[in-house]
Short mmCIF file of C-alpha atoms in Angstrom, two decimals:
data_model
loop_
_atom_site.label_atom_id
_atom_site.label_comp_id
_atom_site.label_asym_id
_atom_site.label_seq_id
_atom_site.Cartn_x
_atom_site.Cartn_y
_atom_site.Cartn_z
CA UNK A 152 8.97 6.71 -1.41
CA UNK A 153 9.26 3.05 -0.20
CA UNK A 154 6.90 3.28 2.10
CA UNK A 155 4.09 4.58 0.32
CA UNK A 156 3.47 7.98 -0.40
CA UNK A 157 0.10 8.31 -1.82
CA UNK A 158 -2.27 10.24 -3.98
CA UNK A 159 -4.67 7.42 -4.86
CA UNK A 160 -4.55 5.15 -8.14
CA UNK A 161 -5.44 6.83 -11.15
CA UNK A 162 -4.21 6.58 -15.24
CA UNK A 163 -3.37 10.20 -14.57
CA UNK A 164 -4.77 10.92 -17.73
CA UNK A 165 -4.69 14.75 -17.04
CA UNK A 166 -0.78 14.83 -16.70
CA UNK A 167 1.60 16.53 -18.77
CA UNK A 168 4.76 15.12 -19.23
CA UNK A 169 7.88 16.97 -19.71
CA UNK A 170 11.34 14.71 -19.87
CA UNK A 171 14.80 15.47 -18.63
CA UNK A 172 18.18 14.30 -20.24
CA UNK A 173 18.48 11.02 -18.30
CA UNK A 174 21.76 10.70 -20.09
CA UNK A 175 24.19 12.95 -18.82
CA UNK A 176 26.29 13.50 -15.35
CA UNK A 177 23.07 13.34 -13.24
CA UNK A 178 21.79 10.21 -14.76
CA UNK A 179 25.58 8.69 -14.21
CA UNK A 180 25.67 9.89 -10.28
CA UNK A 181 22.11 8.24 -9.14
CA UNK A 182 22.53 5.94 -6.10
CA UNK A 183 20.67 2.41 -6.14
CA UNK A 184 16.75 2.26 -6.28
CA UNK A 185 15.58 3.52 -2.39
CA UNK A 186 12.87 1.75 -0.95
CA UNK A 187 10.89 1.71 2.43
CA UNK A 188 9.83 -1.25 4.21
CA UNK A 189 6.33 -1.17 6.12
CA UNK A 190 4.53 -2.92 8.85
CA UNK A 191 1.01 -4.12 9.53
CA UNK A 192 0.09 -3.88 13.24
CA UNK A 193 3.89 -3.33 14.60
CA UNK A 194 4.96 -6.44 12.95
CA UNK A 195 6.72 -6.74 9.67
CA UNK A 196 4.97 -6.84 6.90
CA UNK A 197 4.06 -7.05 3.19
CA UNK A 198 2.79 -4.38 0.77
CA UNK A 199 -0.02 -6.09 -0.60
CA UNK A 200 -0.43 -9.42 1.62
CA UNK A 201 0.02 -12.42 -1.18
CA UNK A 202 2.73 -11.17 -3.19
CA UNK A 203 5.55 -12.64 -1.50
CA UNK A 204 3.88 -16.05 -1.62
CA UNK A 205 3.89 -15.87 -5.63
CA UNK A 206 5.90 -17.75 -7.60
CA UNK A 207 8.07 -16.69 -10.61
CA UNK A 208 6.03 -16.18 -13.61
CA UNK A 209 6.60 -16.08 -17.62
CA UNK A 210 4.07 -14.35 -19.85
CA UNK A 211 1.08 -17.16 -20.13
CA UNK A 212 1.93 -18.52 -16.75
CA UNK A 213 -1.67 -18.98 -14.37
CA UNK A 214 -1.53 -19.10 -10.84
CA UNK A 215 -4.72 -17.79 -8.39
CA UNK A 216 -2.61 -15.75 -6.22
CA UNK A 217 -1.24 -13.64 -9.06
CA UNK A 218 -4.54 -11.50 -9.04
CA UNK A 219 -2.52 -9.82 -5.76
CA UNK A 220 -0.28 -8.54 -8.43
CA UNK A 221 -2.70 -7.41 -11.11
CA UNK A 222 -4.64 -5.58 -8.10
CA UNK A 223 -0.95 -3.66 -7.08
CA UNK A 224 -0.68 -2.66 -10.97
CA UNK A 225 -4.38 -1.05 -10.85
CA UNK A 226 -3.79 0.51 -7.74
CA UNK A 227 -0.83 2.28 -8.81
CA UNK A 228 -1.72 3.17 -12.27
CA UNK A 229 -0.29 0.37 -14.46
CA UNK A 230 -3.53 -1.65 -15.67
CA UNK A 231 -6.93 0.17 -15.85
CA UNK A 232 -9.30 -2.13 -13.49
CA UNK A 233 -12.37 -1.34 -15.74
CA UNK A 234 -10.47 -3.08 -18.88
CA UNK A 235 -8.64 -5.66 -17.28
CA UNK A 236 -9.95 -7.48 -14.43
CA UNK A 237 -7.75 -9.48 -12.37
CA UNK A 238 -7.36 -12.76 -13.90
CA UNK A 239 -4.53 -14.40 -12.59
CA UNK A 240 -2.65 -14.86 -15.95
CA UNK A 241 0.42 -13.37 -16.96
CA UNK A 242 -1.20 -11.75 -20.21
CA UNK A 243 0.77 -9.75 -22.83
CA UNK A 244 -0.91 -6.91 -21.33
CA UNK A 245 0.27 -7.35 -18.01
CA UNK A 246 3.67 -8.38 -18.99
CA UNK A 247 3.17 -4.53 -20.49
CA UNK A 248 2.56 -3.56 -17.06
CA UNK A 249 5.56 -4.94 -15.15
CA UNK A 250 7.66 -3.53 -17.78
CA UNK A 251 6.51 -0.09 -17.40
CA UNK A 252 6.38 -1.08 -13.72
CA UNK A 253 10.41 -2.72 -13.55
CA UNK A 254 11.73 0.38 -16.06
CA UNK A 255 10.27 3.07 -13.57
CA UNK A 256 11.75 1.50 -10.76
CA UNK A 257 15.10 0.53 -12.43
CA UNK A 258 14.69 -2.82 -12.42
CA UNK A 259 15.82 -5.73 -15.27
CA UNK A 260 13.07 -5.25 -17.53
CA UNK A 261 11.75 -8.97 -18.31
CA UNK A 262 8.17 -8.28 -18.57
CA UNK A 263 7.81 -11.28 -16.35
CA UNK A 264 7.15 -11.82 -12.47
CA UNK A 265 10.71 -12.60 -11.51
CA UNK A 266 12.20 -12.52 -7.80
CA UNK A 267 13.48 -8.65 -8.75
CA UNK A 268 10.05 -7.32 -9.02
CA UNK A 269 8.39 -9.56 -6.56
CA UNK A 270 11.21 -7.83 -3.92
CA UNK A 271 10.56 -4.78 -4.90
CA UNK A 272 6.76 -4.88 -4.97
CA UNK A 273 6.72 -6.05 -1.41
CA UNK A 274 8.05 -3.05 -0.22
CA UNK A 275 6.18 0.18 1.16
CA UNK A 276 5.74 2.38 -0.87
CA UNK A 277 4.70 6.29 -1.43
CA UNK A 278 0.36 5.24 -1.90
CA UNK A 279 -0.04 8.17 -5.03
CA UNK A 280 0.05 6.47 -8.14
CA UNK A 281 3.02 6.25 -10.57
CA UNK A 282 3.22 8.18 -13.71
CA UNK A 283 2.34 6.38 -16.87
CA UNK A 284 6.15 6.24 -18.59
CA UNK A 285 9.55 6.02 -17.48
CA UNK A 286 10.01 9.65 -17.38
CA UNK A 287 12.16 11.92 -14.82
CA UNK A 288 9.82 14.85 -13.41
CA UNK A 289 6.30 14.91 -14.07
CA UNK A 290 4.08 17.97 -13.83
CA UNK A 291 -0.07 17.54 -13.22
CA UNK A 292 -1.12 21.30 -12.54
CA UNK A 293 -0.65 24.09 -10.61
CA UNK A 294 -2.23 26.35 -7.97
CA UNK A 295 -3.80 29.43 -9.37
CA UNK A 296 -1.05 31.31 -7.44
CA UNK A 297 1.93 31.02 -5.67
CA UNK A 298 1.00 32.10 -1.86
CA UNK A 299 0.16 29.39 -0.05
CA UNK A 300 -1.23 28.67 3.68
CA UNK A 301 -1.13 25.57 5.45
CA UNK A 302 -1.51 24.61 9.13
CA UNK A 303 -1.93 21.16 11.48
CA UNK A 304 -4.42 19.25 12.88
CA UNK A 305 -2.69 16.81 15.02
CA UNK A 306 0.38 15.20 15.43
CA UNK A 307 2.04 11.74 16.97
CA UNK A 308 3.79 10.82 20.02
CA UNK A 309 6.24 9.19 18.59
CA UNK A 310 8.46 12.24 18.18
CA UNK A 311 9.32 14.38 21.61
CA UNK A 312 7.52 17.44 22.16
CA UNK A 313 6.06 18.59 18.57
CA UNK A 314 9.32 18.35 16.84
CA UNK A 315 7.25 16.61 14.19
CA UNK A 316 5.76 19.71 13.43
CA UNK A 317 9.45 21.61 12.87
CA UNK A 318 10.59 18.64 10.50
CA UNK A 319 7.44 19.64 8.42
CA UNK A 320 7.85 23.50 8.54
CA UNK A 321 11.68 22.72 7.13
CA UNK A 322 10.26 20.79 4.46
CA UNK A 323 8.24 23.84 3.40
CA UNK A 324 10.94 25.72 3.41
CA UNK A 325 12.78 24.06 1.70
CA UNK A 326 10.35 24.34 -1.53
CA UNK A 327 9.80 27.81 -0.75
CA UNK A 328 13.74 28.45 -0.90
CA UNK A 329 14.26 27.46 -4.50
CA UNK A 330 11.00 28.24 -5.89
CA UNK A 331 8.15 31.45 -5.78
CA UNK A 332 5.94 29.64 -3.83
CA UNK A 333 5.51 30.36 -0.25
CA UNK A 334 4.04 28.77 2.53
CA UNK A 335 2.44 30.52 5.88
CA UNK A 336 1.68 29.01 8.68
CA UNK A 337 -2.22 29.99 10.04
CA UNK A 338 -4.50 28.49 12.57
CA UNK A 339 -6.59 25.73 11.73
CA UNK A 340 -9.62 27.54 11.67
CA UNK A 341 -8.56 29.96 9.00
CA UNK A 342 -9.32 28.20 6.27
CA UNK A 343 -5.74 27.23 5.16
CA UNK A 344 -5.16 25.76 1.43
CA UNK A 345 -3.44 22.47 3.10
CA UNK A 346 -3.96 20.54 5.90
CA UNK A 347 -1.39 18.66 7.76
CA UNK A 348 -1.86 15.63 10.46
CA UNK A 349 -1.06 12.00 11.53
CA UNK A 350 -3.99 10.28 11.02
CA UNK A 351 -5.39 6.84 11.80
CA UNK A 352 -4.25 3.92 9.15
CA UNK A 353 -8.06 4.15 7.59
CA UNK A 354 -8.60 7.85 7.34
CA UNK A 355 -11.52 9.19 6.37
CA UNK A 356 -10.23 10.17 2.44
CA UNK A 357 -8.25 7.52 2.02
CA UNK A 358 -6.93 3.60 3.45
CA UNK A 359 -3.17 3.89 4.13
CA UNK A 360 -3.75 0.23 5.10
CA UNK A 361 0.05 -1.81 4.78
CA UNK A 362 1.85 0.14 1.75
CA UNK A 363 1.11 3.37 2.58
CA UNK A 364 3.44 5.47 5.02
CA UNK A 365 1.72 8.47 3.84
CA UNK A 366 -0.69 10.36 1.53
CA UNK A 367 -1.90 13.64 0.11
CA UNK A 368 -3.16 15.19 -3.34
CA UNK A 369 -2.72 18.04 -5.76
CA UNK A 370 -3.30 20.80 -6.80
CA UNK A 371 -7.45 21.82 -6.11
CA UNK A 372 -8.01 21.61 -9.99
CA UNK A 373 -6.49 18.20 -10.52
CA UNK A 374 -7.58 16.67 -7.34
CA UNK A 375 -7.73 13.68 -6.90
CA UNK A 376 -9.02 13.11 -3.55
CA UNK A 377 -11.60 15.52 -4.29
CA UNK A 378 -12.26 16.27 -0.28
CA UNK A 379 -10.60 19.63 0.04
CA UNK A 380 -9.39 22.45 0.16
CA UNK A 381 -7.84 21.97 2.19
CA UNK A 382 -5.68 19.51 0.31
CA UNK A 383 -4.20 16.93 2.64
CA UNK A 384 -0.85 16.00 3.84
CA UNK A 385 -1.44 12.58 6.22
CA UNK A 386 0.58 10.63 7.51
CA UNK A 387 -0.03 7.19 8.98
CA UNK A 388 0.24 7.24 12.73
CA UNK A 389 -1.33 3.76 13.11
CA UNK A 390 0.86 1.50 11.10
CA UNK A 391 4.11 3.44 10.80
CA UNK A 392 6.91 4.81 13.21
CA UNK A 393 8.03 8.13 13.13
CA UNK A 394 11.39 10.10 13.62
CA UNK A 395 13.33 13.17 13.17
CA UNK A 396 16.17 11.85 11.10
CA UNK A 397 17.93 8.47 10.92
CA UNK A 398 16.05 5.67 13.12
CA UNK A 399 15.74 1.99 12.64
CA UNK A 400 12.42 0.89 11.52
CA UNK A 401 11.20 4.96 11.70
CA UNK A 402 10.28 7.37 8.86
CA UNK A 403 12.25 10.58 8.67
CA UNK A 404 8.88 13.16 9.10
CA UNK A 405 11.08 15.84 6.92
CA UNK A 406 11.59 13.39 3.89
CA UNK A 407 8.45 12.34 4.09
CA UNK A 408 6.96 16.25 4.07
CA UNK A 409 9.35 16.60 1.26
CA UNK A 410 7.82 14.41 -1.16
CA UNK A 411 4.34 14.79 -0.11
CA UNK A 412 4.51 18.62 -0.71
CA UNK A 413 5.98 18.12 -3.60
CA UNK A 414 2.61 16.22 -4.86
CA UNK A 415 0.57 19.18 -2.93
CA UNK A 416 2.52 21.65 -5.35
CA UNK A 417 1.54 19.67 -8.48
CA UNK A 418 4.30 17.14 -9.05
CA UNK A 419 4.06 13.37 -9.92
CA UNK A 420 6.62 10.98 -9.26
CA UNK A 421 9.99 10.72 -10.74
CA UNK A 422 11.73 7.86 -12.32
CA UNK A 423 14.64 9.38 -10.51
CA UNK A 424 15.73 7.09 -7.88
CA UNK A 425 18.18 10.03 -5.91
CA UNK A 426 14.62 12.63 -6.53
CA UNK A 427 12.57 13.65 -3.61
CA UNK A 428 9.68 12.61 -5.75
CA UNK A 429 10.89 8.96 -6.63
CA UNK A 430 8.51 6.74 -4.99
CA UNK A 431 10.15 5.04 -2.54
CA UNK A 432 12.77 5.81 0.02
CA UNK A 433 14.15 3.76 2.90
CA UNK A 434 13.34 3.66 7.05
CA UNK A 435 16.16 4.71 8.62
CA UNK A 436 17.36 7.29 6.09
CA UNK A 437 16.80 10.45 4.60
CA UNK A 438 16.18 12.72 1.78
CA UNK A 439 15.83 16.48 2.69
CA UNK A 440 17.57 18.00 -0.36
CA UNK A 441 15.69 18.61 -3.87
CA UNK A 442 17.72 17.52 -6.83
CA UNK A 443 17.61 19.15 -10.58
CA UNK A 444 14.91 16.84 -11.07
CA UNK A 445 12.77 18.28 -8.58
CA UNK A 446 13.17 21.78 -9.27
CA UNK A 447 12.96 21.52 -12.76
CA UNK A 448 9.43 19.74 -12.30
CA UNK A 449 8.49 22.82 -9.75
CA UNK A 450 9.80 25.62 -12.06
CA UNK A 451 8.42 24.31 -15.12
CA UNK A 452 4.91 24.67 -12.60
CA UNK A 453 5.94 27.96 -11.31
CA UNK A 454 8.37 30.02 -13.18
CA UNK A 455 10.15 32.93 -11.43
CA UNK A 456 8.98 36.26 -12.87
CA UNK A 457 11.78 38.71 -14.76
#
């Protein structure tokens, strides 16, 4: 989601990928790529501080500042950081990367650093990593079962009351509606599988620093966090503004819970720009209803029983 929802950078090496017919009457109906924009201390501000300030690049261009981009393609699973250190060269391998990187996002695939991808990269963005193709819905692994519990440790004053913790409840539901999972509310000292708060930028499992609107993790036995249970669902109540639907400059808590819950059920991101579980989505918008995509992805997990 454009800010960034986040389960940490990884190759995601343990995924299994399953495609969808990006071909037919759903593929022809998607709206234009979503994307949030962040802040950094209340003010505007980049994803990655640098980016904006590179130039346009062709493959064997060198400029120092284009290590900001190599570090954004580690982070979110395009380049492996142990095999290629940044450099600041556009290398055939990199130019690998932004291609992967402009075809998930439905960009002009180049291969190159052009003012497209530079845009689009300096946007927030959902902080899990991206899958490692251009596929639709993308499974990791499921719960060992289907009854879930979750409950919250804190919440943020920028929503009245604790209205914030409604939006998320609805966002449950809404998974629990179309799929056999459900989720039950408990206290927090009842040992529930997920945990759900707003959370200072630097938490203490993970920096939500500038790209990052909010994070969690999946499924216990492809963790990636590796804190819980419970898992996590955090959002960032230090950097980010948050709202129950449409708000300028505010994040919609519900979309937000969408996705996120969606990666706490065992789901990777989409290349599916109108999905809950593309990366990115917009401030002052929202997202509340799971497309073919997503349920696909979540029944392929968790198949209703004849």
């Amino acid at each position: 989601m454009e800010g960034s929802l986040e389960v940490l950078e990884s190759q995601h090496s343990i995924a299994m990928f399953r495609t969808l017919d990006t071909a037919g009457p759903l593929a022809s109906s998607l709206p234009p790529t979503l994307v949030w924009g962040g802040r950094m201390n209340g003010n505007p501000g980049e994803v990655f501080h640098g980016i904006g300030s590179v130039p346009v690049l062709k493959k064997g261009d060198k400029y120092p500042y284009f290590k900001k981009v190599e570090t954004f393609l580690q982070r979110f699973g395009y380049l492996d950081r142990a095999q290629h250190p940044s450099q600041g060269v556009l290398t055939e391998e990199v130019s690998d990367a932004l291609e992967r990187y402009q075809k998930l996002h439905a960009l002009s695939v180049t291969g190159e650093f052009d003012e497209e991808t530079r845009a689009q990269m300096t946007t927030s963005r959902c902080g899990m990593a991206d899958p490692g193709s251009s596929l639709t819905y993308v499974t990791v692994c499921p719960w060992d079962r289907t009854n879930l519990t979750f409950s919250f440790t804190s919440g943020t004053s920028d929503v009245l009351g604790d209205e914030e913790f409604g939006a998320v409840r609805n966002a449950f539901e809404t998974w629990a509606l179309s799929t056999p999972l459900t989720f039950t509310e408990v206290s927090a000292g009842s040992n529930p599988d997920i945990a759900v708060g707003w959370h200072p930028t630097i938490a203490y499992d993970h920096d939500m620093t500038g790209d990052v609107v909010a994070h969690s993790d999946n499924p216990p036995d492809c963790s990636i966090l590796d804190f819980g249970p419970p898992q996590p669902l955090h959002f960032d109540n230090g950097e980010q503004y948050w709202a129950i639907g449409e708000e300028p400059g505010a994040y919609d808590v519900e979309s937000v819970a969408l996705h996120e819950i969606g990666h706490l059920i065992g789901l990777d991101h989409s290349s599916n720009p109108a999905a809950v579980m593309f990366s990115q989505l917009n401030p002052n918008s929202i997202r509340r209803s799971l497309w073919p995509d997503d349920l696909i992805g979540a029944l392929t997990l968790y198949p209703f029983q004849p």
